[in-house]
PDB file of C-alpha atoms in Angstrom:
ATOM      1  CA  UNK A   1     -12.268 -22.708  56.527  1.00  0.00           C
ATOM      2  CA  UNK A   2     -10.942 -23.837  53.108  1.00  0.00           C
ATOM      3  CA  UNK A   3      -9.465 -20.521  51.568  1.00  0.00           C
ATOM      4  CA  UNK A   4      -9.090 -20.611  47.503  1.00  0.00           C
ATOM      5  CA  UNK A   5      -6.670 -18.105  46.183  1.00  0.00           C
ATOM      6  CA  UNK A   6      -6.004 -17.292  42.644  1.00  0.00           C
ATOM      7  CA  UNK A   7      -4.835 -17.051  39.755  1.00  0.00           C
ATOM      8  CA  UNK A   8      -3.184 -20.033  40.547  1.00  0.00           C
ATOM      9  CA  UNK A   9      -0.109 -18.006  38.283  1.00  0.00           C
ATOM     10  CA  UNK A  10       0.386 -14.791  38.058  1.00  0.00           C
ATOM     11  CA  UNK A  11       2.350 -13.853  34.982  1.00  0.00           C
ATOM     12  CA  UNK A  12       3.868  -9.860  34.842  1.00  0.00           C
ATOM     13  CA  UNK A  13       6.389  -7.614  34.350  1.00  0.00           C
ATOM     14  CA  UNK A  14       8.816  -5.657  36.654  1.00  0.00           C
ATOM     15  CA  UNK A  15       6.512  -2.129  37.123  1.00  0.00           C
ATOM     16  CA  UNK A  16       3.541  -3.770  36.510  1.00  0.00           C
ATOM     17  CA  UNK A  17       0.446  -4.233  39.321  1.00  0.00           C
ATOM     18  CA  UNK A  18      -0.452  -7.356  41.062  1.00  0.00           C
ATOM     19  CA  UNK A  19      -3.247  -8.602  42.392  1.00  0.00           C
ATOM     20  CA  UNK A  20      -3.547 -11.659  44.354  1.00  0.00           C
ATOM     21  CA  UNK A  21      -7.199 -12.447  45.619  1.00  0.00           C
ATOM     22  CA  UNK A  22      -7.804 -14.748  48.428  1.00  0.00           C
ATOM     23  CA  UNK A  23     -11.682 -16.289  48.870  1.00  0.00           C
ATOM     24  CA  UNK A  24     -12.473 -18.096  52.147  1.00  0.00           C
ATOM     25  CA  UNK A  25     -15.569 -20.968  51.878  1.00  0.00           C
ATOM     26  CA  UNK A  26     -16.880 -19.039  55.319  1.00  0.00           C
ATOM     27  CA  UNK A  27     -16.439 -15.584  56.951  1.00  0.00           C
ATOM     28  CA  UNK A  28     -13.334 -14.740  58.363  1.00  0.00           C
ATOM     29  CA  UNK A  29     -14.133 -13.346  61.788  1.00  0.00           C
ATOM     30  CA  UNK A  30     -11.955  -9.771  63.121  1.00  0.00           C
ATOM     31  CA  UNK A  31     -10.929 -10.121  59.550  1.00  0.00           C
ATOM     32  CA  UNK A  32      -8.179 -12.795  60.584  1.00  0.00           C
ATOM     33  CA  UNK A  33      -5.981 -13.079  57.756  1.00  0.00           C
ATOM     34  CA  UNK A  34      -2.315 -12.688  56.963  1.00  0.00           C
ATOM     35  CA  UNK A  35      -0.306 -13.049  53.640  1.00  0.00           C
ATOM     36  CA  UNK A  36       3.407 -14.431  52.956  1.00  0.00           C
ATOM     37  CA  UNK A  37       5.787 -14.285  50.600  1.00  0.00           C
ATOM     38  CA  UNK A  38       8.090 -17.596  49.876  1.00  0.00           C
ATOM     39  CA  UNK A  39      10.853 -17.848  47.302  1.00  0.00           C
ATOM     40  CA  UNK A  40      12.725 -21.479  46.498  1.00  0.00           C
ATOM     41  CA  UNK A  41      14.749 -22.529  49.550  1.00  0.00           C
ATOM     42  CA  UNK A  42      14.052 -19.591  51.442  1.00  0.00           C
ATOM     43  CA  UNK A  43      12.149 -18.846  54.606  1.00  0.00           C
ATOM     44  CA  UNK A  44       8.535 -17.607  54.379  1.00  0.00           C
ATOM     45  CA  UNK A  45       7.957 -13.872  55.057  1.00  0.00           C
ATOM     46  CA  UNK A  46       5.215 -11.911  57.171  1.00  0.00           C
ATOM     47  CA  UNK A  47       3.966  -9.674  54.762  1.00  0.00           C
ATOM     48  CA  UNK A  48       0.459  -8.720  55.999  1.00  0.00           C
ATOM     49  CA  UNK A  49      -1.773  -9.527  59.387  1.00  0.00           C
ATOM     50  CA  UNK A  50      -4.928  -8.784  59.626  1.00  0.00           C
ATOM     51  CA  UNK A  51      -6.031  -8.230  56.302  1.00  0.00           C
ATOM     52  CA  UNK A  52      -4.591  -5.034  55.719  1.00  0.00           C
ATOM     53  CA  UNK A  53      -1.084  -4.093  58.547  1.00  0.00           C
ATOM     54  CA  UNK A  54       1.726  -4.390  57.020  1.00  0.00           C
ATOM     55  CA  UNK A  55       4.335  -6.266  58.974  1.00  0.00           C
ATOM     56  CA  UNK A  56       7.474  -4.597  60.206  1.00  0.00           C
ATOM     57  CA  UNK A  57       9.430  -3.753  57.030  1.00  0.00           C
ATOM     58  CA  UNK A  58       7.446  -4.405  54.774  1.00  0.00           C
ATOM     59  CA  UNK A  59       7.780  -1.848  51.914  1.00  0.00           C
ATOM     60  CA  UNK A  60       4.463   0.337  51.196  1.00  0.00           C
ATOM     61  CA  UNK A  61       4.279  -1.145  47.855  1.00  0.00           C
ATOM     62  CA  UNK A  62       2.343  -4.532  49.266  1.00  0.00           C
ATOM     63  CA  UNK A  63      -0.821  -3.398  50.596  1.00  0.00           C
ATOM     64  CA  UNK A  64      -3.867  -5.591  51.562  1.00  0.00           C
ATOM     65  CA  UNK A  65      -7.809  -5.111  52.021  1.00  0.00           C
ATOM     66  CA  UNK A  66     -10.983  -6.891  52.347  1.00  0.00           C
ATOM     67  CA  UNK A  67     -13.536  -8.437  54.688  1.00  0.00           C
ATOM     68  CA  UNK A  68     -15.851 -11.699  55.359  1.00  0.00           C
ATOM     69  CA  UNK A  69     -14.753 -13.614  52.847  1.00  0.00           C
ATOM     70  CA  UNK A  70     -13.004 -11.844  50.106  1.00  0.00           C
ATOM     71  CA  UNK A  71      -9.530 -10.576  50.676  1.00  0.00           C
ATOM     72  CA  UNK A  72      -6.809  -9.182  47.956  1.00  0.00           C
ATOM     73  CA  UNK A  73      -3.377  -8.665  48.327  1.00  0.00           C
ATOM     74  CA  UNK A  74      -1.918  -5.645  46.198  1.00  0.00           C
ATOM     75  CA  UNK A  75       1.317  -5.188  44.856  1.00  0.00           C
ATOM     76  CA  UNK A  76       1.007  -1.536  43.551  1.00  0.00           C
ATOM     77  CA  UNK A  77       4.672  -2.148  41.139  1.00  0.00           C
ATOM     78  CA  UNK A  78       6.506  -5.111  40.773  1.00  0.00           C
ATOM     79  CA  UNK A  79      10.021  -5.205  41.799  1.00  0.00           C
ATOM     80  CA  UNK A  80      12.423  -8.106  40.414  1.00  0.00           C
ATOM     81  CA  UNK A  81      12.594  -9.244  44.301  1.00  0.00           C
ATOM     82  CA  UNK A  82       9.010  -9.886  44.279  1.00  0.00           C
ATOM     83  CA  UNK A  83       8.031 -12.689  41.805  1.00  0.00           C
ATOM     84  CA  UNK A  84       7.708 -15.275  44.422  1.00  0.00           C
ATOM     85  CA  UNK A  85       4.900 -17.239  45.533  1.00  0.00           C
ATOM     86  CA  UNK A  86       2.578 -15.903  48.087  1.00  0.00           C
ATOM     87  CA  UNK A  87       0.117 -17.658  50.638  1.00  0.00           C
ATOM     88  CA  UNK A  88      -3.192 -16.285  52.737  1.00  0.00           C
ATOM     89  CA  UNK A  89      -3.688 -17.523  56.106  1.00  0.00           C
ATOM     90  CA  UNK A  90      -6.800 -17.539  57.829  1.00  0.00           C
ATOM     91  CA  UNK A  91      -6.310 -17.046  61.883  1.00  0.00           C
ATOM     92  CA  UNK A  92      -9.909 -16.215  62.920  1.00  0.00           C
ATOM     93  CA  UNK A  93     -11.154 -19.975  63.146  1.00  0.00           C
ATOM     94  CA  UNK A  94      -9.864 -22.799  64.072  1.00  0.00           C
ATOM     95  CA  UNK A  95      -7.561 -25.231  62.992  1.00  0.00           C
ATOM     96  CA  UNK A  96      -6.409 -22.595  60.920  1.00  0.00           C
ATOM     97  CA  UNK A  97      -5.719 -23.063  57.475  1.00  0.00           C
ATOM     98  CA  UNK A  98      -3.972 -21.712  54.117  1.00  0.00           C
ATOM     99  CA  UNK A  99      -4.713 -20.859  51.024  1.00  0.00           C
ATOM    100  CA  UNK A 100      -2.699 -23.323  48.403  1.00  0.00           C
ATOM    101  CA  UNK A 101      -0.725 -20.157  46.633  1.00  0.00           C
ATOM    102  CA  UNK A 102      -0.368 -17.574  43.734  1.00  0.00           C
ATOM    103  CA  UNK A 103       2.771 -17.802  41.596  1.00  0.00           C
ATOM    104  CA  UNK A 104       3.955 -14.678  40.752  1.00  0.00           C
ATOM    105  CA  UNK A 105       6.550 -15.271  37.657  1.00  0.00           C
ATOM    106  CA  UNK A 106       8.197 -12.708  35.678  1.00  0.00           C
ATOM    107  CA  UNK A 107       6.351 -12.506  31.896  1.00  0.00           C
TER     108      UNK A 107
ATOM    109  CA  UNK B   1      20.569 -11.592  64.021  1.00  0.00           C
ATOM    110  CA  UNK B   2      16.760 -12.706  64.971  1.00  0.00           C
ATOM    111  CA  UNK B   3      16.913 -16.160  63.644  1.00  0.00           C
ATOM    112  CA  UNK B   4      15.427 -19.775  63.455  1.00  0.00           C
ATOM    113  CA  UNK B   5      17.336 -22.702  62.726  1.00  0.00           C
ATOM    114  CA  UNK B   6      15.468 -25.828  62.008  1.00  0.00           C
ATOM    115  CA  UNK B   7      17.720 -29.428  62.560  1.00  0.00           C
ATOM    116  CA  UNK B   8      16.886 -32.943  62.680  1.00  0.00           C
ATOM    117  CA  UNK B   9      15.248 -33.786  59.938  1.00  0.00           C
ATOM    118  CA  UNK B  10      16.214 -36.868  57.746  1.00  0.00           C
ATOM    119  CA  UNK B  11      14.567 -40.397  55.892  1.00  0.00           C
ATOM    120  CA  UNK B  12      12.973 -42.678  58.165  1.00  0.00           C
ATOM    121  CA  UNK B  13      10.811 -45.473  58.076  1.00  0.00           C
ATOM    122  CA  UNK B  14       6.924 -45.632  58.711  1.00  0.00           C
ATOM    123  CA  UNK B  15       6.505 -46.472  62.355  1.00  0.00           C
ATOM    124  CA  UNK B  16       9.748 -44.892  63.102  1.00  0.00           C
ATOM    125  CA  UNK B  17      10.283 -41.416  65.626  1.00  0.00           C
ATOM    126  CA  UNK B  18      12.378 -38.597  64.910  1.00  0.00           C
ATOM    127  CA  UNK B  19      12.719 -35.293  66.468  1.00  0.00           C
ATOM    128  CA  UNK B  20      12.963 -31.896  65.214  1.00  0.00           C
ATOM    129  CA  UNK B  21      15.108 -28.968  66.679  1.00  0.00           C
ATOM    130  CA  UNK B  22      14.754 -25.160  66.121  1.00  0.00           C
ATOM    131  CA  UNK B  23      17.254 -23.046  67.753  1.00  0.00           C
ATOM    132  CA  UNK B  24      16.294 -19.765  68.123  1.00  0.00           C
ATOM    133  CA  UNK B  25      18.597 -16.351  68.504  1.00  0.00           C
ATOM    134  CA  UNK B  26      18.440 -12.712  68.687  1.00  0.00           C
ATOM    135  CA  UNK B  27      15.381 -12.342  70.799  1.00  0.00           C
ATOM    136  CA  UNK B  28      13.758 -13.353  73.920  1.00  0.00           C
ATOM    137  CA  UNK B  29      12.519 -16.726  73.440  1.00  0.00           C
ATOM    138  CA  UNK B  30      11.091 -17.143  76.514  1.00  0.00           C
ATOM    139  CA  UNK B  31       8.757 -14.157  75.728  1.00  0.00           C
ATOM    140  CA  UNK B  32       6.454 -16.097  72.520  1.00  0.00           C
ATOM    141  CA  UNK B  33       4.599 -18.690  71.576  1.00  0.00           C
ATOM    142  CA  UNK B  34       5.613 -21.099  69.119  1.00  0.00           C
ATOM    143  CA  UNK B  35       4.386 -23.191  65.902  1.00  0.00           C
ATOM    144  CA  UNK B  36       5.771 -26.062  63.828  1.00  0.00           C
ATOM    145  CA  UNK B  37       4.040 -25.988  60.114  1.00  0.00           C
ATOM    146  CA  UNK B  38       4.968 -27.994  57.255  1.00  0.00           C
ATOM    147  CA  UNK B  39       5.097 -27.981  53.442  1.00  0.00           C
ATOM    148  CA  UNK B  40       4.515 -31.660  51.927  1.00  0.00           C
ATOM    149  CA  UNK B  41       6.282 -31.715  48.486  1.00  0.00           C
ATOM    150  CA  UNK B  42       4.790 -28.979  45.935  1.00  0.00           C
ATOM    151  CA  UNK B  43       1.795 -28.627  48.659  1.00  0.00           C
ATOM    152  CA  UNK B  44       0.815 -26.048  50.349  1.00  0.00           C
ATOM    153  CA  UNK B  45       1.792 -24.402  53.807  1.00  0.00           C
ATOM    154  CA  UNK B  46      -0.117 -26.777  57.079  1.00  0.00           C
ATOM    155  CA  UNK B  47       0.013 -25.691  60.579  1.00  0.00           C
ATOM    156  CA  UNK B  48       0.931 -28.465  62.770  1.00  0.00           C
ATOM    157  CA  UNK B  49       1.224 -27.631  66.357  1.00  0.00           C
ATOM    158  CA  UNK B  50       1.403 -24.877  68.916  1.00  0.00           C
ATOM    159  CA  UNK B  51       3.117 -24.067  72.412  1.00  0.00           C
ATOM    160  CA  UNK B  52       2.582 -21.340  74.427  1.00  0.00           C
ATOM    161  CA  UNK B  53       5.611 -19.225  75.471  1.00  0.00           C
ATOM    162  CA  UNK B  54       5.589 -20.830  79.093  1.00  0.00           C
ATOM    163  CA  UNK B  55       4.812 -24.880  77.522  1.00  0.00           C
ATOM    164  CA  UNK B  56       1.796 -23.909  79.565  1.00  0.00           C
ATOM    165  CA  UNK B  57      -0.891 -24.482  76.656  1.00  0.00           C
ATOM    166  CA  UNK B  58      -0.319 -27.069  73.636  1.00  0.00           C
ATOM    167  CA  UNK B  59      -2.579 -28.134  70.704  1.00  0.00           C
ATOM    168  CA  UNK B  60      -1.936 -30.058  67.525  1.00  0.00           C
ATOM    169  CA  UNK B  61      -3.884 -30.721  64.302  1.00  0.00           C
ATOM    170  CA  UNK B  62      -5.910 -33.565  64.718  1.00  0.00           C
ATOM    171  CA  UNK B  63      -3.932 -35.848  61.704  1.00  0.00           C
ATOM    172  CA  UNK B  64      -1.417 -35.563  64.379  1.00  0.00           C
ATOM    173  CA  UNK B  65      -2.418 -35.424  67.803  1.00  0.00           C
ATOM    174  CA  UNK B  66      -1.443 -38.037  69.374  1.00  0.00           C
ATOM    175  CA  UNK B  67       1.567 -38.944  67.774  1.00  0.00           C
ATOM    176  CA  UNK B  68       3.586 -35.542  67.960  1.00  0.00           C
ATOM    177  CA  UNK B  69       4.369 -33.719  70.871  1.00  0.00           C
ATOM    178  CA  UNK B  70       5.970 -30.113  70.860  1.00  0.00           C
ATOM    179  CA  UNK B  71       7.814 -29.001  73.915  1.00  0.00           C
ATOM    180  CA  UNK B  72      10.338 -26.445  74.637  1.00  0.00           C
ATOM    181  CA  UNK B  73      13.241 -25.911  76.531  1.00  0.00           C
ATOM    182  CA  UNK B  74      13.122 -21.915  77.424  1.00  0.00           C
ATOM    183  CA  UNK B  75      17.347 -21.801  79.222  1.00  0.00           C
ATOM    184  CA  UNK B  76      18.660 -23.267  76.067  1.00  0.00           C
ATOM    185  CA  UNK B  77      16.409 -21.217  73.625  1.00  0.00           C
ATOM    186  CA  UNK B  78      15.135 -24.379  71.399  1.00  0.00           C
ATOM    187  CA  UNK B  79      11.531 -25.597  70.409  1.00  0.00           C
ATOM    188  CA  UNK B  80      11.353 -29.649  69.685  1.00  0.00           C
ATOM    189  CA  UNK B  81       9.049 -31.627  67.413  1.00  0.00           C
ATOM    190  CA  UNK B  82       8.863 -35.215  68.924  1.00  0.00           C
ATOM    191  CA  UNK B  83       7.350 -36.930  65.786  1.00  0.00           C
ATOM    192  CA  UNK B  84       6.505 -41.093  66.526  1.00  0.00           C
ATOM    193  CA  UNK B  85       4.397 -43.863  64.615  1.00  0.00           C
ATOM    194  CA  UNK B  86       5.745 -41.744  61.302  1.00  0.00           C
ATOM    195  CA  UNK B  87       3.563 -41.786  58.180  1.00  0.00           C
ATOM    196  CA  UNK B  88       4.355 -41.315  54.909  1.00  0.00           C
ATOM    197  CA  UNK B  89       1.795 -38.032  54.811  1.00  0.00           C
ATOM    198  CA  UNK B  90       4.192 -37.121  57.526  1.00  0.00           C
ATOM    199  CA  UNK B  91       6.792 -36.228  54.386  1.00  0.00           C
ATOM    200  CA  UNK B  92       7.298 -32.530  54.498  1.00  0.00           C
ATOM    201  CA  UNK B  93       9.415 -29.899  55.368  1.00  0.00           C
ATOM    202  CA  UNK B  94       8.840 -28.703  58.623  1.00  0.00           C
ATOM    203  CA  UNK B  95       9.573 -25.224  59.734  1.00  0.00           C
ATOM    204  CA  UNK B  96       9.494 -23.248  63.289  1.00  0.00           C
ATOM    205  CA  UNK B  97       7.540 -20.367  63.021  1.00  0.00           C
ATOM    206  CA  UNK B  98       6.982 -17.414  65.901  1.00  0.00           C
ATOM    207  CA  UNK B  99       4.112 -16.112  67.105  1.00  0.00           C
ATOM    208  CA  UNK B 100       4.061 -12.142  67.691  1.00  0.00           C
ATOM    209  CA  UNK B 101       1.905 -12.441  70.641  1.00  0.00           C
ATOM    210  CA  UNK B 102       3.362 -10.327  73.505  1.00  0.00           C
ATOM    211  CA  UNK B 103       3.444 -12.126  77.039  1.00  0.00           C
ATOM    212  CA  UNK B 104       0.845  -9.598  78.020  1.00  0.00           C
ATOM    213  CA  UNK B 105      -2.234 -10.875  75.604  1.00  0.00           C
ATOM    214  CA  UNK B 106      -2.095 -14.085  77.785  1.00  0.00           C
ATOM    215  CA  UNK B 107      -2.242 -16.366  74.810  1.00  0.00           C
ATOM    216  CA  UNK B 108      -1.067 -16.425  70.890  1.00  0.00           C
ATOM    217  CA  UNK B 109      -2.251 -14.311  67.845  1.00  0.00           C
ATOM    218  CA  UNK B 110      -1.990 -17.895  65.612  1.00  0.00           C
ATOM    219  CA  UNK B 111      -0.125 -15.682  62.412  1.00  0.00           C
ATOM    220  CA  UNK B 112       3.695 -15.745  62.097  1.00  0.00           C
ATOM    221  CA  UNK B 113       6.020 -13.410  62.085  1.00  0.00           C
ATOM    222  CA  UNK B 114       9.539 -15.349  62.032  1.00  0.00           C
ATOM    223  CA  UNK B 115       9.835 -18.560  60.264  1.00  0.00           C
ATOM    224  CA  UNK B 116      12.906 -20.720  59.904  1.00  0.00           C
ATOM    225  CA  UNK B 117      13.955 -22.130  56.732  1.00  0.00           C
ATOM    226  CA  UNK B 118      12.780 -25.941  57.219  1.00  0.00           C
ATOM    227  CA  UNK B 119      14.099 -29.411  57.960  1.00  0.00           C
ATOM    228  CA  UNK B 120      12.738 -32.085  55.451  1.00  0.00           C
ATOM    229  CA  UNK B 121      11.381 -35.229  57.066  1.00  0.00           C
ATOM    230  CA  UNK B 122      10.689 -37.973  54.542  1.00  0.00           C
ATOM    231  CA  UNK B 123       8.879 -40.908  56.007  1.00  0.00           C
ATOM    232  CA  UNK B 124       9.798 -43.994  53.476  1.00  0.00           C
ATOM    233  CA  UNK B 125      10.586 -47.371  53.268  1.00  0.00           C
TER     234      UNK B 125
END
């Protein structure tokens, strides 16, 4: 499953709303798909698992949703901490594959 | 603290082996399943290879299988990457992820919830 997220960047301010969409070629089956955060030398970060629990600690702020092949990953206000770049993971079909990232940079 | 530490990488030349360490601490180990993924330079995340949390299942993707092997060793809390016949697609940083999969659901969820911070491999001549 080839999963195309975008925008590819994501240009906003601190208190602002994101919205990171992820679009899978097929349906995502049990609605397999997680989303991580990753900033520069840093470990990546469980944010979201199956499309819409948020991981353990994991402020309610990031929130996602969606089904079959349209997912969305909502940051509901931006905190300096967050401008990162995020990735979707599909789990429901195997091998299992990521999306190639959303930028999120501070306008 | 719950931690992965990722060791071994380094340059090497095609055809060469090296192996890759993770050293894990501040949880049980023994009780998950494990994944290597890597990140080729300004690429995107790939899942490489998986090991149940007894080494009773493993599977690899198929640009690899054959050439890698991932093993564990549960008393001294470490997961290995044996990496031979290196490629230069093989250039990456490779990271040690954890599966959440309790012992109890008999298998692995195939998300991660505990990643390391990466070794960088760079096969070259």
């Amino acid at each position: 499953i080839v999963l195309t997220q975008s925008p590819g960047t994501l240009s906003l301010s601190p208190g602002e709303r994101a919205t990171l969409s992820c679009r899978a070629s097929q349906s995502i089956s049990n609605s397999f798909l997680a989303w991580y955060q990753q900033k520069p030398g840093q470990a990546p970060r469980l944010l979201i698992y199956g499309a819409s629990s948020r991981a353990t600690g994991i402020p309610d702020t990031f929130s996602g949703s969606g089904s079959g092949t349209d997912f969305t990953l909502t940051i509901s206000r931006l905190e300096p901490e967050d401008f990162a770049v995020y990735y979707c993971q599909q789990y429901g079909a195997s091998p299992i594959t990521f999306g190639q990232g959303t930028r999120l940079e501070i306008k | 603290q719950v931690q992965l530490v990722e060791s071994g990488g380094g340059v090497v030349q095609p055809g060469r082996s090296l192996r890759l360490s993770c050293a894990a601490s501040g949880f049980t180990f023994s009780s998950y399943g494990m994944h290597w993924v890597r990140q080729a330079p300004g690429k995107g995340l790939q899942w490489v290879a998986v090991i149940w949390y007894d080494g009773g299942n493993k599977f690899y993707v198929d640009s690899v299988e054959g050439r890698f092997t991932i093993s564990r060793d549960n008393s001294m809390n470490t997961l290995y990457l044996q990496m031979n016949s290196l490629r230069a697609e093989d250039t990456a940083v490779y990271y040690c992820a954890r599966d959440p999969a309790p012992i109890a659901a008999g298998g692995v969820y195939w998300y991660f919830d505990l990643w390391g911070r990466g070794t960088l491999v760079t096969v070259s001549s």
